[in-house]
Amino acid sequence: MILDGHRWKVVGVARDDIDVEAEDGTQSSLTRDRVEEAILASRCEVVTPADAENRKALLDYTGGFERLDQLTTEQQALVRDRQLLMRALTHLEASGQKLTQRHLDHRDTVSEIRRLAHRILEDEHGYSAERARRQVADLKIMRGRTLQEDFRLYQRFDGNPVALMDRHHMKGPQGEARKKLDPFQERFIRYVLEHWLKPVQVKVASLLRMAKEAYEKTAEGWQQLSCYPSITTIRTRIKAMSATQKCIGREGIRQATNLMGAGSTDIRAVMFGERVESDEVLLSLMTNANGGVTVKTIAKKNAKDEPDKGEMFRCWLSVMLDIATRMPLAWVMSETPNADNTLELLRMAMRDKTREAAKYGCSQTPAPAVRIMTANADNGPALRNGTVRAAQLGTGSRVSDGRTYHATDKPYVESFFGPLQWDVLNFLPGYVGSRPGELPGYDPKKAAALTPDMVYGIITRYLIDEYPLRPHNGTGMFGASPKQKLEEVLRDYPTLTPPSPSERRLHLGLKKQLTVTSEGVRPFGFPYNSTALQRWADRSPEKKVNVHIDPDFPRQVSITIEGSTEVIDAQLTMTALFDLTLSEMVEVTTDAIQRRPDQCRIENQHLKDARARRTMESGFFAPANLPESWTLLERLERQSEQLLSVEIVPPGPLSPRPNLMDRGPSSTALPLAPSAQSVEPKSAAQEAPKQRVFRKIERDQS
C-alpha cells in the first residue's frame, strides 16, 4: 500500500488491524477503518504483487517508461498507430482466426485489418468517415512476423501501449557496461569536477589544462592510462549533473536557496494591513539632480569633462506592499537609503495618498490609510535600526526580520521590482541596464533628461493607475487584480484603523528640542503657539521642551516635557502655510532666493559695497596702516598690570593691642609684664582698681 506518501508491505490482516512493514523494516499496525477510508478518498493506492511484478517487467523492457505521456511526440503518434493495429488484431482473434505469421502476411488479411481499423475509428473514436479513411490510408502495416511479435507483447503487458514503442535507446551496452572509460580516467574526471564545483567559478578549459599538471597519478593509473579524457567528455558529465547541485557548488547554498528553493504557497495574510513587506532597490535609471534646468553655460575647454558631483546619480526606491491585496501602500525615492526615508515610508502607508494622486495627475484611487499589524523587512540598514523599530512598536506593529540574502523570506515585494524595471524604467531616457555592461552602445549619463521628481511622478502613476488594475496570479489572488482583492477584503474582513494624528506625531514624526519663548516654539523656523504652552512656560523655570511634528500634516505639533506626563498641543500661527506639507513650507520660504540666484548675487554685492562705504564714513575704524591703530592692546595690558598689583607693608615688632575705648593720651608702648622673680606682693589698697575721670567735652563755640 502507498498511504500518505509512505510505502507499506502488508504482512498480516486481522479483524480490525492490518500489520504492515515499511521499506526500512519498521513494522507497524494500521486500523482497517483508516485504510478503507483512505481508499475511498483516493489517498491510498493498493498494489498487488502481480501488479508490482508486471510494472517491474515493463520498466525493464522500456528502459523506465510506463506512460504514454512520457514519450516524445513522434513516439506517441507511432504508438497510437500500432495500438490501432493491435485492437484490429484482437477483433480478428475474437472472430476465430488463427493469427499466424503466414496468415497475417496474406493480402486479404491486411485488407481486413484496415477495414477493422476504419470501423474502430468511426465507432469508438467518433471520427468522420473521411477522416477515418485518411487515417487508415496513412497507416503503416508491418510484416506478419512483426505484427505477431507486437501482438504477443501487447497481450503480455495487459494492453499497455507503451510496450509498442521503439527501443532505440536500449541498443548497445546498458548501465555500467555503457562506460567506456577506465578507472583512472573516471577518477581524473571526478577530480576535475570537484574543483569545477567551487565558488570561484573557473572555466572548464583552463581547469582541464591545470588539472593535468596537478593531478597525482598512481602506479596503477600509469599502467591503465591510455589518454586524458577530452574536454567534450568533461562537459558532457557537467551537463548530466543536477542543476541544483551545480548551483550549490558554484553559487553557494545561500544563492541556491534563492534561485532553486521551492518557496512557499501558503496565504500569509487575509486582512488589509495584516502583513506588509518593505524593501529598497537602486533604480536602473540615471537622473538629473538639477531640477528643471538641464542646460548650463560652460567653457569650450571643459565641454568634455565629467558631470559635476551630484548632477547625475541613481536614485533609491523604497516600497511597501500589502500582502493580502498586493496593493502598494507607500513608495519613497531618495539619493541614499536611511532611517528618515523608512519613517517617511511608514507615514505614507498610514495616511491617505490622494495628495500624490492629484499632484501627479492619476485617474484612479490609491490605497487607503491603514494601521500595519506585522511589518516584514530584510536586514538593510535603512529598515533595521533603533529609530525605525521604536516607531513601529510605538504604532502597535509587530516586526518580522527576514534573513540576509534570502529573497524567499519576502517574495512578494521582491517580485514587484521586476515588472517595474521592464515595464517602466526600461523605456525611460537614462536607463543603465540590469547589470554592468548590459548596454555597451548606450551612455545613460548623456541621455539622462529626467529629474527625480519626474521619475517619482512616473512611478506614482504606474502604482496608482496601472499596477492595481492588472490581473495577479500570485498565491491567494487567483487572477484577481489588487483593486478587486482590496474591495473583497474590505467587504469581508474587519478594517484596521490607522493611527491618530497625535500617535503619528509622537511615534512617526520628527523630534526637535527647543526653548519656549513668548512666541511659542519655532521648529524649522515656523511659529507654533498655544494657550496651554504659554501657561506652562509661565509657571515653569525650565523652558526646554521636545517638539514632535508630522511632516505630512504640520498644522499642529505635540510637545512633551522631560519629567512630566503632560503632552501639550500647539498650532501653526502662520495661516498662509496651513495647507502645505513641511517640505512644501520649506520650499516656499527658500523659493524667493533659489528662484533668482543671479539677482541675489548682485544684491549681495551691492549690500557689501554700501556697508563698506558706511563703515569708512563713520570714522570708528582707524586706518590699519598707522602705528597708533596697533598700540591700544599694549597700553591696556600695562594699565591692567598696574591696576592688579597689590603692595604689602612689612610687619613691625609685636605689641599688645591698644584699648579702643581709651580716650586719654595714647602711648606708643606699654611696659612689659615683670618676670616671675620680680613680682612682689601688693596690698589691698594697691590691688583696688583705679578710677579714671573723663574730662568734659566742650563744644567749640567758634
XYZ file of C-alpha atoms in Angstrom:
702
model
C 0.000 0.000 0.000
C 1.032 3.596 -0.665
C -0.609 5.560 2.166
C 0.109 9.236 2.904
C 3.286 9.147 0.828
C 4.707 6.042 2.554
C 5.067 2.550 1.124
C 3.833 -0.279 3.332
C 4.034 -4.018 2.733
C 1.058 -5.923 4.140
C 2.341 -8.865 6.213
C -0.859 -9.769 8.042
C -4.564 -8.993 8.137
C -6.616 -9.247 11.315
C -10.232 -8.453 12.025
C -9.690 -4.789 12.930
C -5.997 -4.196 12.155
C -3.631 -4.602 9.238
C 0.002 -5.412 10.023
C 2.381 -3.614 7.681
C 6.124 -3.287 7.211
C 7.963 -0.237 5.901
C 10.770 -0.308 3.358
C 13.373 0.099 6.115
C 11.992 -2.904 8.004
C 9.960 -0.964 10.571
C 6.757 -2.803 11.466
C 3.509 -1.139 12.418
C -0.201 -1.736 12.631
C -2.907 0.237 10.825
C -6.601 0.147 11.618
C -8.831 -1.320 8.950
C -11.180 1.672 9.145
C -8.349 4.089 8.427
C -7.180 2.125 5.397
C -10.686 1.701 3.972
C -11.446 5.391 4.464
C -8.170 6.332 2.702
C -9.012 4.025 -0.209
C -12.455 5.622 -0.619
C -10.884 9.092 -0.504
C -8.263 8.097 -3.134
C -5.448 8.675 -0.623
C -4.318 5.068 -0.608
C -3.103 3.015 -3.559
C -3.100 -0.747 -3.292
C -0.530 -2.585 -5.387
C -0.708 -6.389 -5.591
C 2.445 -8.477 -6.008
C 1.351 -9.355 -9.540
C 0.956 -5.672 -10.444
C 4.352 -4.901 -8.970
C 5.980 -7.694 -10.981
C 4.284 -6.579 -14.213
C 5.349 -2.980 -13.638
C 8.922 -4.008 -12.984
C 8.957 -6.118 -16.161
C 7.545 -3.191 -18.199
C 10.126 -0.772 -16.844
C 12.945 -3.209 -17.612
C 11.630 -3.685 -21.139
C 11.060 0.000 -21.978
C 14.026 1.358 -20.110
C 11.983 3.205 -17.463
C 8.916 4.355 -19.477
C 5.467 3.304 -18.277
C 3.134 6.060 -19.500
C 2.344 7.358 -22.958
C 2.840 10.996 -21.956
C 6.472 10.281 -21.114
C 7.303 9.601 -24.763
C 8.207 12.124 -27.417
C 5.560 13.435 -29.784
C 6.829 11.280 -32.643
C 6.866 8.179 -30.475
C 3.344 8.892 -29.223
C 1.974 9.085 -32.791
C 3.793 5.861 -33.706
C 2.486 4.021 -30.622
C -1.121 5.126 -31.300
C -0.976 3.748 -34.841
C 0.410 0.445 -33.583
C -2.213 0.278 -30.840
C -4.931 0.666 -33.507
C -3.463 -2.337 -35.353
C -3.339 -4.378 -32.113
C -7.028 -3.667 -31.461
C -7.843 -4.741 -35.006
C -5.906 -8.000 -34.433
C -7.862 -8.503 -31.198
C -11.103 -8.428 -33.239
C -9.647 -10.911 -35.728
C -8.676 -13.290 -32.936
C -12.094 -12.930 -31.350
C -13.712 -13.931 -34.677
C -11.874 -17.283 -34.547
C -8.981 -16.600 -36.898
C -5.583 -18.002 -36.038
C -3.025 -15.202 -36.206
C -0.053 -16.952 -37.720
C 2.742 -15.120 -39.494
C 1.701 -16.522 -42.890
C -1.943 -15.616 -42.315
C -1.040 -12.054 -41.326
C 1.045 -11.626 -44.474
C -1.931 -12.516 -46.708
C -3.385 -9.643 -48.756
C -6.967 -10.319 -47.686
C -5.935 -10.282 -44.033
C -4.216 -6.909 -44.495
C -7.392 -5.526 -46.129
C -9.443 -6.899 -43.245
C -7.139 -5.224 -40.743
C -7.597 -1.858 -42.492
C -11.377 -2.313 -42.563
C -11.466 -3.103 -38.831
C -9.236 -0.108 -38.065
C -11.601 2.150 -40.048
C -14.595 0.870 -38.095
C -12.827 1.334 -34.742
C -12.028 4.969 -35.568
C -15.630 5.677 -36.579
C -17.466 3.776 -33.821
C -15.180 4.166 -30.813
C -13.286 7.405 -31.506
C -16.053 9.354 -33.258
C -14.078 10.038 -36.423
C -15.940 11.065 -39.552
C -15.831 8.673 -42.499
C -13.482 10.925 -44.469
C -11.104 11.478 -41.568
C -11.065 7.778 -40.708
C -10.330 6.937 -44.351
C -7.334 9.307 -44.442
C -6.058 7.959 -41.143
C -6.276 4.335 -42.298
C -4.690 5.151 -45.689
C -1.600 6.537 -43.889
C -1.463 3.524 -41.562
C 1.725 1.515 -41.941
C 1.134 -2.237 -41.526
C 4.227 -4.311 -40.733
C 5.048 -7.798 -41.932
C 3.284 -10.769 -40.352
C 6.203 -11.718 -38.109
C 6.470 -8.214 -36.634
C 2.705 -7.990 -36.196
C 2.663 -11.317 -34.347
C 5.516 -10.287 -32.013
C 3.944 -6.919 -31.241
C 0.546 -8.564 -30.584
C 2.054 -11.027 -28.106
C 3.929 -8.174 -26.447
C 0.721 -6.142 -26.265
C -1.087 -9.028 -24.557
C 1.829 -9.725 -22.201
C 1.659 -6.237 -20.681
C -2.163 -6.159 -20.434
C -2.711 -3.850 -23.377
C -0.285 -1.105 -22.234
C 0.562 0.774 -25.468
C 3.975 1.890 -24.126
C 5.259 -1.610 -24.820
C 4.831 -0.919 -28.574
C 7.380 1.902 -28.602
C 10.694 1.795 -30.478
C 13.555 0.876 -28.162
C 16.427 2.531 -29.957
C 17.608 3.965 -26.662
C 18.088 0.414 -25.389
C 20.580 -0.503 -28.064
C 24.159 -1.147 -27.050
C 25.551 -1.697 -23.570
C 23.386 -0.564 -20.673
C 24.170 0.531 -17.136
C 27.777 0.216 -16.079
C 28.585 -1.503 -19.357
C 27.974 1.778 -21.230
C 31.024 3.363 -19.604
C 33.992 3.141 -21.910
C 36.478 4.921 -19.642
C 38.958 3.112 -17.452
C 39.030 3.680 -13.656
C 41.923 6.148 -13.921
C 40.013 8.343 -16.364
C 36.899 8.181 -14.192
C 38.995 9.233 -11.174
C 40.503 12.107 -13.155
C 37.040 13.301 -14.262
C 35.874 13.306 -10.658
C 38.993 15.244 -9.675
C 38.198 17.909 -12.304
C 34.536 18.125 -11.297
C 35.463 18.537 -7.630
C 37.446 21.661 -8.493
C 34.920 22.921 -11.040
C 32.213 22.962 -8.342
C 33.937 25.686 -6.326
C 32.509 29.195 -5.840
C 35.406 30.800 -7.749
C 33.721 29.520 -10.958
C 36.783 28.613 -13.006
C 36.487 27.871 -16.730
C 36.490 24.252 -17.871
C 39.255 24.661 -20.472
C 41.662 26.372 -18.092
C 40.801 23.967 -15.297
C 41.491 20.931 -17.501
C 44.936 22.235 -18.519
C 45.918 22.966 -14.926
C 44.456 19.692 -13.601
C 46.649 17.633 -15.921
C 49.700 19.196 -14.286
C 48.476 18.993 -10.703
C 46.911 15.532 -10.704
C 48.902 12.905 -8.833
C 48.961 9.732 -10.879
C 49.162 6.434 -9.041
C 51.223 3.440 -10.231
C 48.059 1.599 -11.142
C 46.885 4.628 -13.084
C 50.107 4.708 -15.123
C 49.561 1.128 -16.157
C 45.967 1.717 -17.232
C 46.484 5.181 -18.742
C 45.729 5.485 -22.418
C 44.981 9.258 -22.535
C 43.341 12.004 -20.542
C 39.567 12.456 -21.047
C 38.739 15.149 -23.585
C 37.094 18.430 -22.727
C 33.940 17.223 -24.515
C 33.707 14.295 -22.096
C 34.139 16.665 -19.148
C 31.406 18.982 -20.430
C 29.098 16.020 -21.063
C 29.498 14.941 -17.456
C 28.806 18.506 -16.304
C 25.588 18.632 -18.341
C 24.488 15.345 -16.770
C 24.838 16.761 -13.266
C 21.879 18.122 -11.321
C 21.217 21.821 -11.858
C 20.677 22.249 -8.130
C 23.959 20.547 -7.358
C 25.802 22.814 -9.773
C 24.106 25.909 -8.362
C 25.012 24.998 -4.775
C 28.622 24.296 -5.703
C 29.301 27.346 -7.870
C 26.824 29.893 -6.438
C 26.776 28.848 -2.778
C 23.995 27.485 -0.641
C 22.608 30.962 0.091
C 22.188 31.893 -3.557
C 20.999 28.393 -4.438
C 18.213 28.758 -1.892
C 17.029 31.932 -3.628
C 17.305 30.505 -7.154
C 16.327 26.868 -6.686
C 14.303 26.849 -3.462
C 10.732 25.615 -3.696
C 9.391 28.627 -1.799
C 6.004 28.668 -0.101
C 2.412 28.624 -1.326
C 0.627 29.497 1.905
C -1.660 32.520 2.128
C 0.181 34.697 4.656
C -2.465 37.392 5.173
C -6.211 37.834 4.621
C -6.856 41.310 6.103
C -5.791 44.626 4.647
C -2.757 45.743 6.636
C -2.356 42.414 8.440
C 1.097 41.862 6.955
C 3.239 44.119 4.775
C 6.648 43.724 3.158
C 9.183 46.506 2.617
C 12.313 46.601 0.522
C 14.559 49.045 -1.292
C 16.238 48.888 -4.680
C 18.707 51.025 -6.591
C 16.830 52.082 -9.704
C 18.475 51.268 -13.019
C 17.993 54.852 -14.151
C 20.308 57.857 -14.242
C 18.544 61.054 -13.130
C 19.483 64.724 -13.380
C 19.582 66.423 -9.989
C 19.488 69.978 -11.320
C 15.711 70.190 -11.342
C 14.167 71.686 -14.445
C 17.399 73.380 -15.533
C 19.221 70.902 -17.762
C 21.406 73.364 -19.692
C 24.254 75.481 -18.353
C 26.980 77.670 -19.849
C 30.444 76.112 -19.756
C 33.790 76.904 -21.301
C 34.739 75.203 -24.526
C 37.760 73.572 -22.947
C 35.506 71.943 -20.323
C 32.981 70.583 -22.774
C 34.260 67.005 -22.444
C 34.625 66.982 -18.668
C 32.640 64.588 -16.500
C 29.457 65.972 -14.883
C 29.888 67.665 -11.538
C 29.400 65.640 -8.395
C 25.700 65.335 -7.644
C 24.480 66.355 -11.091
C 23.913 62.798 -12.332
C 23.091 59.995 -9.924
C 20.923 56.896 -9.468
C 18.030 57.007 -7.031
C 16.939 54.507 -4.402
C 13.300 53.437 -4.335
C 11.729 52.120 -1.124
C 8.391 50.309 -1.499
C 5.875 48.887 0.986
C 3.398 46.285 -0.308
C 0.306 44.815 1.354
C 0.380 41.001 1.251
C -3.354 40.287 1.364
C -4.230 42.513 -1.601
C -0.821 43.225 -3.253
C -1.723 46.925 -3.184
C 1.199 49.375 -2.996
C 0.921 51.182 0.334
C 3.889 53.551 0.089
C 6.809 54.410 -2.169
C 9.651 56.850 -1.456
C 12.635 57.932 -3.560
C 15.916 59.147 -2.117
C 19.552 59.568 -3.017
C 20.678 57.257 -0.200
C 18.554 54.936 1.977
C 18.394 55.822 5.669
C 16.083 55.769 8.674
C 14.354 59.037 7.696
C 13.249 57.523 4.390
C 11.840 54.468 6.166
C 9.897 56.702 8.558
C 8.534 58.589 5.565
C 7.537 55.217 4.073
C 5.650 54.296 7.252
C 3.925 57.686 7.394
C 2.808 57.389 3.778
C 1.394 53.889 4.329
C -0.656 55.098 7.306
C -2.207 58.139 5.605
C -4.342 58.975 2.611
C -2.457 59.269 -0.694
C -4.912 61.451 -2.566
C -2.359 64.267 -2.460
C 0.096 62.294 -4.625
C -2.699 61.199 -6.960
C -3.795 64.786 -7.527
C -0.280 66.197 -7.800
C 0.856 63.763 -10.500
C -2.417 63.509 -12.421
C -3.586 59.993 -11.509
C -7.058 58.864 -12.556
C -7.571 56.014 -10.051
C -7.959 55.963 -6.274
C -4.854 54.870 -4.319
C -4.836 52.505 -1.353
C -6.482 53.951 1.775
C -4.719 54.589 5.072
C -4.270 51.548 7.314
C -2.561 50.539 10.553
C 0.177 47.964 9.997
C -0.175 44.818 12.076
C 3.034 42.968 11.047
C 5.928 44.515 9.128
C 8.356 42.224 7.334
C 11.674 43.570 6.023
C 15.257 42.482 5.494
C 18.424 43.433 7.362
C 19.090 46.624 5.396
C 20.487 49.489 7.491
C 17.617 51.765 6.465
C 14.965 49.241 7.529
C 16.534 47.788 10.650
C 17.646 50.421 13.168
C 16.594 51.775 16.532
C 14.660 54.751 15.170
C 12.524 52.640 12.835
C 11.963 49.916 15.429
C 10.798 52.453 18.014
C 8.358 53.973 15.508
C 6.944 50.568 14.519
C 6.495 49.369 18.085
C 5.020 52.726 19.088
C 2.257 52.392 16.484
C 1.471 48.822 17.597
C 3.170 46.952 14.756
C 4.922 43.624 15.129
C 8.284 43.289 13.429
C 9.444 40.253 11.451
C 13.008 40.342 10.141
C 13.947 38.401 7.035
C 17.301 36.737 6.664
C 20.048 38.412 4.707
C 20.234 37.303 1.056
C 17.110 35.133 1.423
C 14.635 36.524 -1.075
C 12.118 33.769 -0.272
C 11.518 35.342 3.158
C 9.759 38.265 1.443
C 8.941 37.027 -2.068
C 6.066 39.384 -2.794
C 7.919 42.692 -2.699
C 10.991 41.096 -4.322
C 8.952 40.012 -7.343
C 7.445 43.512 -7.603
C 10.667 45.179 -8.787
C 10.973 43.054 -11.945
C 7.806 44.336 -13.680
C 8.658 47.872 -12.553
C 12.038 47.726 -14.284
C 10.955 46.043 -17.522
C 7.591 47.804 -17.925
C 8.562 51.325 -16.801
C 12.258 52.088 -16.340
C 13.442 50.283 -19.472
C 11.608 52.828 -21.667
C 12.901 55.977 -19.949
C 15.947 58.015 -21.002
C 18.937 57.318 -18.804
C 18.256 53.585 -18.326
C 21.525 51.899 -17.297
C 20.549 48.227 -17.618
C 20.153 45.483 -15.053
C 23.854 44.624 -14.843
C 27.194 46.289 -15.692
C 27.975 46.299 -19.385
C 24.495 45.267 -20.489
C 24.114 48.297 -22.799
C 27.580 48.861 -24.310
C 26.319 51.187 -27.045
C 24.275 53.451 -24.788
C 25.542 56.197 -22.479
C 22.965 56.733 -19.707
C 24.666 59.847 -18.323
C 24.398 61.691 -21.622
C 20.812 60.549 -22.068
C 19.693 61.496 -18.557
C 16.865 64.001 -19.003
C 14.547 63.319 -16.060
C 14.649 64.864 -12.615
C 13.967 62.736 -9.519
C 10.557 64.382 -9.169
C 9.669 63.474 -12.758
C 10.714 59.850 -12.170
C 8.699 59.794 -8.949
C 5.670 61.053 -10.858
C 6.023 58.300 -13.463
C 6.321 55.632 -10.773
C 3.357 57.119 -8.883
C 1.108 56.962 -11.948
C 2.220 53.371 -12.562
C 1.496 52.302 -8.973
C -1.925 54.003 -8.849
C -3.295 53.762 -12.398
C -1.721 50.562 -13.801
C -0.421 48.088 -11.260
C -3.619 47.782 -9.149
C -5.689 47.010 -12.275
C -3.503 44.202 -13.643
C -4.628 40.584 -13.056
C -2.400 38.981 -10.433
C -1.736 35.229 -10.410
C 0.136 35.111 -7.102
C -0.745 32.854 -4.196
C -4.218 33.681 -2.927
C -5.019 36.138 -5.737
C -6.486 33.608 -8.224
C -6.233 36.004 -11.158
C -7.964 38.955 -9.468
C -6.437 42.416 -9.657
C -5.149 44.095 -6.471
C -8.011 46.592 -6.614
C -10.617 43.802 -6.836
C -8.917 41.969 -3.992
C -8.927 45.154 -1.884
C -12.665 45.599 -2.353
C -13.253 41.965 -1.409
C -11.055 42.168 1.705
C -12.620 45.414 2.929
C -16.066 43.866 2.488
C -15.421 40.501 4.176
C -12.866 41.305 6.900
C -12.545 43.967 9.621
C -10.609 47.129 8.911
C -7.505 48.180 10.839
C -7.945 51.817 11.896
C -4.900 53.982 11.063
C -3.052 55.787 13.883
C -4.468 59.032 15.228
C -2.758 62.366 14.428
C -1.176 62.510 17.892
C 0.193 58.961 17.502
C 1.667 59.890 14.138
C 3.392 62.952 15.595
C 4.754 61.206 18.687
C 5.944 57.957 17.056
C 6.432 58.719 13.358
C 7.176 62.443 13.365
C 10.364 64.474 13.586
C 11.662 65.473 17.017
C 13.333 68.783 17.907
C 14.484 70.100 21.300
C 13.663 73.816 21.508
C 13.229 76.643 24.021
C 9.803 78.144 24.658
C 9.547 81.921 24.216
C 6.662 84.357 24.281
C 6.096 83.478 20.619
C 5.962 79.746 21.357
C 8.386 77.378 19.606
C 9.851 77.576 16.121
C 10.720 74.127 14.718
C 12.380 74.517 11.318
C 11.811 78.259 11.651
C 7.972 78.115 11.683
C 5.986 79.566 14.625
C 3.791 77.326 16.802
C 1.958 78.504 19.898
C -0.985 77.751 22.180
C -2.515 78.937 25.451
C -1.575 75.736 27.261
C 2.036 76.111 26.181
C 2.271 79.699 27.443
C 0.641 78.793 30.765
C 3.186 76.021 31.273
C 6.067 78.331 30.334
C 4.799 80.981 32.756
C 4.906 78.688 35.797
C 7.968 76.612 34.855
C 11.550 77.874 35.218
C 12.797 75.298 32.678
C 11.964 76.299 29.105
C 13.404 73.292 27.215
C 10.791 71.085 25.511
C 10.666 68.335 22.865
C 8.622 69.246 19.799
C 7.141 66.446 17.654
C 5.959 67.399 14.160
C 4.369 65.274 11.436
C 5.949 66.346 8.095
C 2.788 65.339 6.213
C 0.419 67.329 8.470
C 2.460 70.151 10.060
C -0.501 72.312 11.084
C -0.219 71.047 14.659
C 2.663 69.788 16.829
C 2.825 67.795 20.056
C 5.118 68.968 22.842
C 6.500 66.742 25.589
C 8.459 67.818 28.639
C 11.125 65.735 30.311
C 9.986 64.538 33.740
C 6.342 65.429 33.056
C 3.405 63.321 31.889
C 1.761 66.288 30.204
C 1.517 66.421 26.390
C 0.795 69.892 25.014
C -0.525 70.627 21.532
C 0.425 73.780 19.652
C -0.925 75.145 16.373
C 0.794 76.771 13.443
C 0.223 80.502 13.769
C 1.130 81.380 10.176
C -2.192 80.731 8.433
C -0.749 81.129 4.936
C 1.001 77.753 5.360
C -1.950 75.743 6.677
C -2.495 73.532 3.608
C 1.171 72.680 2.928
C 3.415 69.853 3.986
C 6.640 70.531 5.832
C 8.742 70.122 2.685
C 6.443 72.491 0.796
C 6.682 75.017 3.627
C 10.466 74.919 3.474
C 10.313 75.222 -0.306
C 8.096 78.289 -0.086
C 10.463 80.032 2.319
C 13.507 79.366 0.159
C 11.871 79.821 -3.221
C 12.487 83.559 -3.398
C 16.225 83.044 -3.044
C 16.654 79.952 -5.150
C 14.479 81.198 -7.993
C 16.726 84.230 -8.776
C 20.309 83.247 -7.930
C 21.867 85.918 -10.191
C 19.788 88.706 -8.691
C 20.653 87.539 -5.168
C 24.341 87.557 -6.041
C 24.126 91.117 -7.401
C 22.146 92.326 -4.399
C 24.645 90.774 -2.002
C 27.455 92.649 -3.767
C 25.518 95.943 -3.548
C 24.898 95.311 0.150
C 28.564 94.634 0.737
C 29.590 97.855 -1.054
C 27.070 100.002 0.850
C 28.134 98.524 4.183
C 31.814 99.192 3.393
C 31.073 102.808 2.489
C 29.107 103.421 5.692
C 31.873 101.807 7.730
C 34.583 104.025 6.281
C 32.476 107.177 6.659
C 31.651 106.532 10.296
C 35.216 107.252 11.457
C 35.001 104.465 14.020
C 37.769 102.400 12.448
C 41.294 103.848 12.364
C 43.421 103.303 9.283
C 45.205 99.998 9.505
C 48.493 101.438 8.171
C 49.022 103.819 11.142
C 51.072 102.657 14.174
C 48.509 104.196 16.559
C 45.974 101.574 15.374
C 48.068 98.798 16.933
C 49.083 100.242 20.387
C 45.812 100.039 22.326
C 46.225 96.415 23.410
C 49.753 97.015 24.771
C 48.591 100.144 26.647
C 45.652 98.313 28.161
C 47.907 95.468 29.232
C 50.255 97.842 31.079
C 47.351 99.572 32.790
C 45.814 96.262 33.815
C 49.123 95.141 35.336
C 49.339 98.355 37.385
C 45.714 98.027 38.469
C 46.054 94.462 39.596
C 49.351 94.913 41.536
C 48.989 94.737 45.421
C 51.540 96.435 47.852
C 52.131 94.771 51.251
C 53.604 96.798 54.291
C 56.315 94.818 56.136
C 55.246 93.829 59.700
C 56.765 95.732 62.837
C 57.644 94.456 66.389
C 54.945 92.596 68.293
C 52.992 94.818 70.736
C 49.787 94.420 72.726
C 46.628 95.697 71.080
C 45.621 99.162 72.434
C 42.288 99.761 74.185
C 39.996 101.219 71.610
C 37.772 102.853 74.269
C 40.708 104.690 75.861
C 40.186 108.467 75.282
C 43.336 109.528 77.209
C 46.685 110.232 75.754
C 47.859 107.291 73.767
C 51.183 105.708 74.419
C 53.224 104.097 71.846
C 54.268 101.265 74.065
C 53.317 99.675 77.356
C 55.755 98.201 79.765
C 56.210 94.506 79.600
C 54.891 92.370 82.352
C 57.524 91.719 85.087
C 59.089 88.386 85.380
C 58.144 85.830 87.959
C 61.259 86.590 90.096
C 60.495 90.364 90.394
C 56.831 90.085 91.369
C 56.179 91.493 94.845
C 53.052 91.053 96.871
C 50.676 94.036 96.792
C 48.467 95.454 99.463
C 44.717 95.586 99.273
C 44.851 99.282 98.517
C 47.179 98.698 95.690
C 45.032 95.875 94.194
C 41.887 98.057 94.112
C 41.094 99.281 90.591
C 41.891 102.866 89.833
C 39.094 105.181 88.860
C 39.504 107.297 85.761
C 37.799 110.641 85.431
C 36.973 111.680 81.912
C 37.348 115.327 81.080
C 34.394 117.282 79.949
C 33.868 117.544 76.272
C 33.262 121.135 75.326
C 31.815 122.222 72.030
C 33.905 124.651 70.082
C 31.943 127.920 70.006
C 33.952 129.324 67.198
